[in-house]
Coordinates of C-alpha atoms in Angstrom, one line a residue:
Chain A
X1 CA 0.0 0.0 0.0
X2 CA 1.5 3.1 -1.0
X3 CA 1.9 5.8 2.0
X4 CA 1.5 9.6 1.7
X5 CA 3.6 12.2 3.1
X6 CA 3.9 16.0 3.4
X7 CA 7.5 16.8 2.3
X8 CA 10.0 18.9 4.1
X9 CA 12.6 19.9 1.6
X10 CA 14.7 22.6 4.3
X11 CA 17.1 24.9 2.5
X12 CA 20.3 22.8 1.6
X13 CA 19.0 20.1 -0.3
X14 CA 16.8 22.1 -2.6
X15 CA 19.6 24.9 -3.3
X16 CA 22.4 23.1 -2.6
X17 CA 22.1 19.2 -2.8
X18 CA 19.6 19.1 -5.8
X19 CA 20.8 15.5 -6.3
X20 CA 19.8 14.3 -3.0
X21 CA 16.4 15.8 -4.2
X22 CA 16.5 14.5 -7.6
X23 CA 16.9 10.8 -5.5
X24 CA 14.2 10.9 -3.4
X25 CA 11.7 12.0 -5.8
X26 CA 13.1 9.0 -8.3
X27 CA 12.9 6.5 -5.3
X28 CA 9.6 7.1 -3.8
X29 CA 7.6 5.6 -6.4
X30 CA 9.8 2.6 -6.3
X31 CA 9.0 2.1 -2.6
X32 CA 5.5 3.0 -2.7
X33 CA 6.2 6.7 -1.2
X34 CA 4.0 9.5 -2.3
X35 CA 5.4 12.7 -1.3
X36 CA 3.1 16.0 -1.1
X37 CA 5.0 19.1 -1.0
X38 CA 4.5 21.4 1.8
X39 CA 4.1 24.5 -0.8
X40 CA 5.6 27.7 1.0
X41 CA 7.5 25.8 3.5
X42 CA 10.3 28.2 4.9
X43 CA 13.7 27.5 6.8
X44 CA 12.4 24.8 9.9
X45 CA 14.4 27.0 11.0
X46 CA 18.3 25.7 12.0
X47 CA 18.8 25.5 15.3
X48 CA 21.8 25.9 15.3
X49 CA 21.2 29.6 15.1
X50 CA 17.5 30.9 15.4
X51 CA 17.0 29.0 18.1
X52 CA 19.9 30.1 20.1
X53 CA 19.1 33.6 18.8
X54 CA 15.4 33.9 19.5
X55 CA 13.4 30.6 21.0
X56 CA 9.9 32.0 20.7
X57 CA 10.9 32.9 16.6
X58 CA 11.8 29.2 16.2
X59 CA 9.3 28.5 18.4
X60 CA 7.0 30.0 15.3
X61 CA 8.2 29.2 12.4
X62 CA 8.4 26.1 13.2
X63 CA 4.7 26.1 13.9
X64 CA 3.8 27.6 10.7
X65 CA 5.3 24.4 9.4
X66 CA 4.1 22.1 11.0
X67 CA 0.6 23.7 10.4
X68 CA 1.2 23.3 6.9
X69 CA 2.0 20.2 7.1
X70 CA -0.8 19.4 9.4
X71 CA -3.1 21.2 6.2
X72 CA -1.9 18.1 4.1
X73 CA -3.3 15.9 6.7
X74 CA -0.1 13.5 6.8
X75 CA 3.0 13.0 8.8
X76 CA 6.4 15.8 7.7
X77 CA 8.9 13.8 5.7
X78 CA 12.2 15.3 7.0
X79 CA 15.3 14.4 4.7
X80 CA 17.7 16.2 6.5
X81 CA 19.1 16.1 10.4
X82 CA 18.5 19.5 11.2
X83 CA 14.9 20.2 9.8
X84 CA 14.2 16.6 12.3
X85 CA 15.3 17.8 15.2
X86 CA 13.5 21.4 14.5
X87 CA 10.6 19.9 13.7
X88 CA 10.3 17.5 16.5
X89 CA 11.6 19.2 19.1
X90 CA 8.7 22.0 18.3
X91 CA 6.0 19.7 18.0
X92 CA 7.0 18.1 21.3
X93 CA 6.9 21.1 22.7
X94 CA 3.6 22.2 21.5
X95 CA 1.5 18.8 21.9
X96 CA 3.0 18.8 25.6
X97 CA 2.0 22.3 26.6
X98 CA -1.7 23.2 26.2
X99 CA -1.0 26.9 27.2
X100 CA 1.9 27.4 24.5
X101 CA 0.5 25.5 21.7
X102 CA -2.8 28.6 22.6
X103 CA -0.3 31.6 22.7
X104 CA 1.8 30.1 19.2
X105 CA -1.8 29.4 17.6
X106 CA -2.7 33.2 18.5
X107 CA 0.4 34.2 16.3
X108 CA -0.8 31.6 13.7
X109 CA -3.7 33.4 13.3
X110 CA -3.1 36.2 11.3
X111 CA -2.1 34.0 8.7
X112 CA -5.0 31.9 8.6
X113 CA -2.9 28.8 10.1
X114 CA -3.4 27.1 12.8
X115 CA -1.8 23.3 14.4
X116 CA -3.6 21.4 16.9
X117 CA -0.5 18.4 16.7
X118 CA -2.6 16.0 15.2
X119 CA 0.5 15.1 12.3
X120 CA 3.8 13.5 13.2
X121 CA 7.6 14.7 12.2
X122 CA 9.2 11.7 10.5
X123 CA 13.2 11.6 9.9
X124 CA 13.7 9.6 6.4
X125 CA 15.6 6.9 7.8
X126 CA 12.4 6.0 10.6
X127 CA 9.8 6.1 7.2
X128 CA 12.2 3.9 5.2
X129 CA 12.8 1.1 8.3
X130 CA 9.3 1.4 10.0
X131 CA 6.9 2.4 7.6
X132 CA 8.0 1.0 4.5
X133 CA 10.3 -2.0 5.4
X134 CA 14.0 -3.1 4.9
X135 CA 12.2 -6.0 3.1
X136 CA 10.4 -3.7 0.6
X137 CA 13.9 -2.0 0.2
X138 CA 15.3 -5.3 -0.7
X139 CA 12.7 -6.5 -3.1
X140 CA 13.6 -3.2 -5.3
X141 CA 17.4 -3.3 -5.4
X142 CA 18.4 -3.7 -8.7
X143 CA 22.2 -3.0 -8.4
X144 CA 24.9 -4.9 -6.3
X145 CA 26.8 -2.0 -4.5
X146 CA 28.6 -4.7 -2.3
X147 CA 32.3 -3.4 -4.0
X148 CA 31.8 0.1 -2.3
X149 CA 33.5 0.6 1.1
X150 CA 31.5 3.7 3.1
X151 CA 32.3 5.7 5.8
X152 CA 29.1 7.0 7.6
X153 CA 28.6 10.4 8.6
X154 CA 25.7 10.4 11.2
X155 CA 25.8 13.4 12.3
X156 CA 25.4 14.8 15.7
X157 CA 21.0 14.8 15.4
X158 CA 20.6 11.2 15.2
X159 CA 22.3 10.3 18.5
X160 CA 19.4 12.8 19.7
X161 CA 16.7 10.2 18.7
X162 CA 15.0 7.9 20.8
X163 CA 17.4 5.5 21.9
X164 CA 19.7 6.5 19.5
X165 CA 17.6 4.1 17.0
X166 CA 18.0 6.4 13.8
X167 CA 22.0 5.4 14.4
X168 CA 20.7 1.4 14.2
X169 CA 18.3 2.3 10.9
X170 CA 21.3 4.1 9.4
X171 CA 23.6 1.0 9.6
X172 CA 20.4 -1.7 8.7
X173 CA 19.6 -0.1 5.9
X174 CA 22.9 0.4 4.7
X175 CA 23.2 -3.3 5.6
X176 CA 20.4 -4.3 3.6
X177 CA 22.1 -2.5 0.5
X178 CA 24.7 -4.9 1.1
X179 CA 28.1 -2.2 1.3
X180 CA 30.5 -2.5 3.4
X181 CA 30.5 -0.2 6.2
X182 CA 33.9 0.9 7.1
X183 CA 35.1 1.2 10.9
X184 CA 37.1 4.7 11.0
X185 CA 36.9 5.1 14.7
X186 CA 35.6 8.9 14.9
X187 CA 32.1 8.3 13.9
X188 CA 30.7 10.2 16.5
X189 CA 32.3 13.5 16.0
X190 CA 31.3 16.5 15.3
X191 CA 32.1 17.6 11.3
X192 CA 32.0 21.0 12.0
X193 CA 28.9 22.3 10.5
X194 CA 28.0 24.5 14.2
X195 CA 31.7 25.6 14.4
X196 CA 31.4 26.8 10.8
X197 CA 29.3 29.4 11.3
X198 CA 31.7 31.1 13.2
X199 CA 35.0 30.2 11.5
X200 CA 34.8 27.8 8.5
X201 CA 39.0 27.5 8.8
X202 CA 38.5 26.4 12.9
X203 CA 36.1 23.8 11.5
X204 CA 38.1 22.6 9.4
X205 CA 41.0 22.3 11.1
X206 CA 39.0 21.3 14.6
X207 CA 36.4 18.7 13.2
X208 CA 36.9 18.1 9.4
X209 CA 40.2 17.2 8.8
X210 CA 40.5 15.0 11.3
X211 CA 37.2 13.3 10.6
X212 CA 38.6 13.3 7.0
X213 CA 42.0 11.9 7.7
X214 CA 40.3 9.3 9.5
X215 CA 38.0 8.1 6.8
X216 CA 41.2 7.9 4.0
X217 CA 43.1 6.1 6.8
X218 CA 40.1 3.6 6.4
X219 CA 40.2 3.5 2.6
X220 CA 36.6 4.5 2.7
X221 CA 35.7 4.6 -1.6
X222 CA 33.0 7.1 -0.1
X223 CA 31.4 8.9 3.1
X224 CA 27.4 8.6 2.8
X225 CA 25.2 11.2 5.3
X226 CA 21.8 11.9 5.8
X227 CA 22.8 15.1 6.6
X228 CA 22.6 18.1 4.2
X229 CA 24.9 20.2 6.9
X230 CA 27.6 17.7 7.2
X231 CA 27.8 17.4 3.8
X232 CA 27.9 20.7 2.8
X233 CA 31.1 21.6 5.5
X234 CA 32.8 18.3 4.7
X235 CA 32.3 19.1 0.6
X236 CA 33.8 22.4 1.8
X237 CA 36.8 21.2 4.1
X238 CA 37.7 19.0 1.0
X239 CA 37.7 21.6 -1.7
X240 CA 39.4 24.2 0.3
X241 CA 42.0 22.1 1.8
X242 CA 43.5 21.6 -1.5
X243 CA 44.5 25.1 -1.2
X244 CA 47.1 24.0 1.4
X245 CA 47.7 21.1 -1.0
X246 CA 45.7 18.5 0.9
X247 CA 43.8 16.3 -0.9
X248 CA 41.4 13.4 0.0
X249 CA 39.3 13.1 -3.3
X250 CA 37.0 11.1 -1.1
X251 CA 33.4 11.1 -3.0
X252 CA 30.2 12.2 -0.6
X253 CA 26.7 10.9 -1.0
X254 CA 23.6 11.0 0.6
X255 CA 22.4 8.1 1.4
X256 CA 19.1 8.9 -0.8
X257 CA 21.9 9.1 -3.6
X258 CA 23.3 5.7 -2.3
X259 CA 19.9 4.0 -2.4
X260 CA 18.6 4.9 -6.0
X261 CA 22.1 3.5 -7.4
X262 CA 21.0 0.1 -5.9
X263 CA 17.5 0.7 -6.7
X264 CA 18.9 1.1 -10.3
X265 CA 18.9 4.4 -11.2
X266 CA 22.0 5.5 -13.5
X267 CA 24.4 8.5 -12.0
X268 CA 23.6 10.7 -14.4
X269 CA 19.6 10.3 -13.9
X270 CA 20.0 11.4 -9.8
X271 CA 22.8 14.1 -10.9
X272 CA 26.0 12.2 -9.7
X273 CA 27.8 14.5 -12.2
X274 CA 26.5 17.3 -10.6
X275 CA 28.5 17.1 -7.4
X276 CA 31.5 19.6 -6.8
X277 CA 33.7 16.5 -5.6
X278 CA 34.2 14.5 -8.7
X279 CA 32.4 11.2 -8.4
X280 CA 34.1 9.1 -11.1
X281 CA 36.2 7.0 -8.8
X282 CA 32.9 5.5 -6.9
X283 CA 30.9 5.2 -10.7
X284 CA 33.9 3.2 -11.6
X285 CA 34.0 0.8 -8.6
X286 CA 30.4 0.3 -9.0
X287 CA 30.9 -0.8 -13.0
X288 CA 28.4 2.0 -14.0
X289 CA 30.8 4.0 -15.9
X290 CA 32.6 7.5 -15.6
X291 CA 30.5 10.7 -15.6
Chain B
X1 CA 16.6 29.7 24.3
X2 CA 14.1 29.6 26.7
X3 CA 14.1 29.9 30.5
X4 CA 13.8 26.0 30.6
X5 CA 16.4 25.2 29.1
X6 CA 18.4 27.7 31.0
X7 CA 17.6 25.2 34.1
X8 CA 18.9 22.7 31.9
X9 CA 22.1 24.2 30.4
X10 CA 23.4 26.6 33.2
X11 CA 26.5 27.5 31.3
X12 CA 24.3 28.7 28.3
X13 CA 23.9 32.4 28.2
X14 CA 20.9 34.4 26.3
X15 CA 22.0 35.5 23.5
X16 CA 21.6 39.7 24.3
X17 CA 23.9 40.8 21.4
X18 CA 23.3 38.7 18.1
X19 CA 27.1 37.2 16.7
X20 CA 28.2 38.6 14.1
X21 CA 28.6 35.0 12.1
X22 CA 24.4 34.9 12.8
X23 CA 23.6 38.2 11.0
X24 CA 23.8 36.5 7.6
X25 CA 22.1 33.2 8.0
X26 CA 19.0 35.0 9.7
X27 CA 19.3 38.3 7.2
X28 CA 18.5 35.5 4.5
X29 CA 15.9 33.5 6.5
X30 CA 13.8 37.1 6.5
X31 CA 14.9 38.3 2.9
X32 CA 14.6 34.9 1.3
X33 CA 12.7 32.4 3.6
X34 CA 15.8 29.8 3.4
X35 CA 19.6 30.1 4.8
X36 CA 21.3 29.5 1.7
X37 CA 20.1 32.0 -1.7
X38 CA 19.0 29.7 -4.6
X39 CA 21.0 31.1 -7.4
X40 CA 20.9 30.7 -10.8
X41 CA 22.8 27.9 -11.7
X42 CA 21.4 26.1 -9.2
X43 CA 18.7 26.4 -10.8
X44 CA 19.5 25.1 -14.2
X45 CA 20.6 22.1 -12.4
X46 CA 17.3 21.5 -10.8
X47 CA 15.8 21.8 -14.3
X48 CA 18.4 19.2 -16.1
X49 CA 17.6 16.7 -12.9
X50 CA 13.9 16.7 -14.2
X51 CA 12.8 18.6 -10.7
X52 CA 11.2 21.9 -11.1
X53 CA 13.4 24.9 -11.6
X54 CA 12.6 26.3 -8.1
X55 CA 11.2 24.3 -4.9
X56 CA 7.7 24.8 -3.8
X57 CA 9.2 27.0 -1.0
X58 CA 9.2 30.3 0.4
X59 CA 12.1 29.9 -2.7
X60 CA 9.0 30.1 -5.0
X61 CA 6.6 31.5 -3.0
X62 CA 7.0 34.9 -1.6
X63 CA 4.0 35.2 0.2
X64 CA 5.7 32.8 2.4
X65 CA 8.6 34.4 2.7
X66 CA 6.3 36.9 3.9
X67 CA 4.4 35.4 6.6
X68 CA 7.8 34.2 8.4
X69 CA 8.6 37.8 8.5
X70 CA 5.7 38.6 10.2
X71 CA 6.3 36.0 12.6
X72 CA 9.7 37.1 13.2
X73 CA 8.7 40.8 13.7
X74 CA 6.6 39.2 16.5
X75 CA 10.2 38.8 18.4
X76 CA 12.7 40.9 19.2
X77 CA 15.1 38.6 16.6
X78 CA 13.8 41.3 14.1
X79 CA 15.4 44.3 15.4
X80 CA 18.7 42.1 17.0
X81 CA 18.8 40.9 13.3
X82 CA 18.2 44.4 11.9
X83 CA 20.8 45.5 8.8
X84 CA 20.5 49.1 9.8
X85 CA 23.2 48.6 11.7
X86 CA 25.8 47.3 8.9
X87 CA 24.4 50.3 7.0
X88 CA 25.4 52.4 9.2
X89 CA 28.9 50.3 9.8
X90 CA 29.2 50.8 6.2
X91 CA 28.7 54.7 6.0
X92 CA 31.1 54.7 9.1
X93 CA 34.1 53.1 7.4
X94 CA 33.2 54.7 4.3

């Protein structure tokens, strides 16, 4: 039975990461996912910033999301760590407090929006392991990715979910896509993204690099993340290191990316040639030819 | 942050002064709706992915954009955020 979602997009992936995009709206079909756009969702927003700037303005906006979603009449499709945590931690705090979920509404108002918490916030890994099955996944794969050695970027968010069970769906459905999950011993730090947005070189040097050095010293072909942040410092931290001649060449994918190539989409149909880090070393590994 | 989670992270201090290294981000969550501008070749890439040239956002629609200002301008993030300041920063050092 095919399941309905309202989409979340957030602000990397659509701008940034169009590929990760492209991915998901090739996939869904194939695993009986029928996403709904949220039209005029905004930033969730990051909380990396707004919230630490101004609670009640995250506290908001968030709302005004979630009533959107709510609008639908189906559960938020997250696709990225941040949006997640926005998302869920404002819900959460709405459903739980009768009197604040009132005083947000009254802000709501105005714009003819209001959210009563009857919709969930799901992250993309919880829809693809609980909703729609690891078996499902398996009865689409098309394409044997069991020559590609990975290096998983979690990121920080999913160690914030219950029981740290996004970390377990990461790894089973990885698992079920049968590639080999390198052990690079630095898994669970940072990559920088928060330190970034106060000095992109500290991240770098701080978080990146070392995560980076790490993942070479594995012989990772690739670092897969459901994370639009990490990806975007860690893309970063690569390209700019080379300025201090530096160089990893170490392909990043989200895993949205990762799971179309086994469900048998070709690179250049999800964008693979699209990336800023060349991507011909993991095509070529895989059989499926350069870019 | 709110005054719970003050209780909860003592260390943590309200933010009275916004960073520098915020101004941007949250100038472009007002002026655009999103942290990062769409530009254009971003764009063209959408369109040669087969995914429509801009998202159904606040990226497309500005009414959006719009209402999360509103909200915003509800807090005092509006004014901490404010770019009348860097104007005048500019004039200064001009």
């Amino acid at each position: 039975m095919t399941k309905s979602y309202a989409l979340f997009l957030g602000c990397y992936i659509p701008s940034m990461q169009p590929f990760a995009e492209a991915s998901l709206r090739r996939i869904a079909p194939r695993l009986k996912m029928k996403l709904i756009d949220m039209e005029g969702a905004t930033c969730c927003p990051v909380p990396e910033i707004v919230r630490l700037a101004n609670h009640d303005a995250w506290l908001y906006v968030s709302a005004r999301n979630l009533a959107l979603a709510e609008a639908i009449g189906k559960d938020v499709l997250t696709v990225c760590n941040g949006c997640w945590e926005t998302l869920y931690e404002a819900r959460e705090n709405l459903v739980n407090d009768t009197q604040l979920l009132t005083e947000v509404n009254s802000r709501l108002a105005p714009l003819n929006k209001e959210f009563e918490g009857k919709i969930k916030v799901k992250h993309f890994l919880e829809v693809i392991v609980e909703d729609i099955g690891l078996k499902s996944l398996k009865d689409a794969f098309k394409q044997s990715l069991s020559k590609v050695k990975v290096a998983v970027q979690y990121g920080c968010k999913l160690y914030k979910s219950p029981n740290e069970k996004f970390v377990s769906y990461f790894d089973d459905i990885l698992d079920t896509l049968g590639v080999k999950v390198v052990d690079y011993g630095a898994e669970k730090i940072c990559c920088g993204f928060p330190l970034s947005l106060y000095s992109l070189d500290e991240a770098m040097e701080e978080r990146s690099k070392f995560k980076l050095d790490k993942m070479q010293e594995a012989k990772a072909d690739c670092m897969v993340t459901t994370c639009p942040g990490c990806f975007d410092v860690l893309e970063k931290a690569q390209l700019l290191l080379r300025r201090e001649g530096i160089r990893y060449d170490l392909p990043m994918l989200n895993l949205m990316e990762l799971m179309a190539l086994g469900l048998g989409f070709k690179p250049q149909e999800i964008g693979l040639d699209k990336h800023r880090l060349k991507t011909d070393s993991l095509i070529a590994k895989l059989g499926l030819g350069g870019n | 942050m709110s005054d719970d989670e003050l209780t909860l992270y003592p260390w943590r201090k309200k933010v009275k002064t916004l960073p520098e290294s915020f101004k941007d981000p949250i100038e472009n969550i007002i002026r655009v709706g999103h942290v990062p501008k769409l530009v254009v070749t971003r764009e063209k890439v959408r369109e040669t992915l087969g995914i429509n040239r801009k998202p159904p956002t606040a990226y497309k629609h500005e009414d959006a954009r719009e209402e999360l200002e509103k909200l915003v301008k509800d807090t005092d993030l509006y004014d901490k955020a404010t770019w009348s300041d860097r104007d005048d920063k500019t004039e200064d050092e001009g």
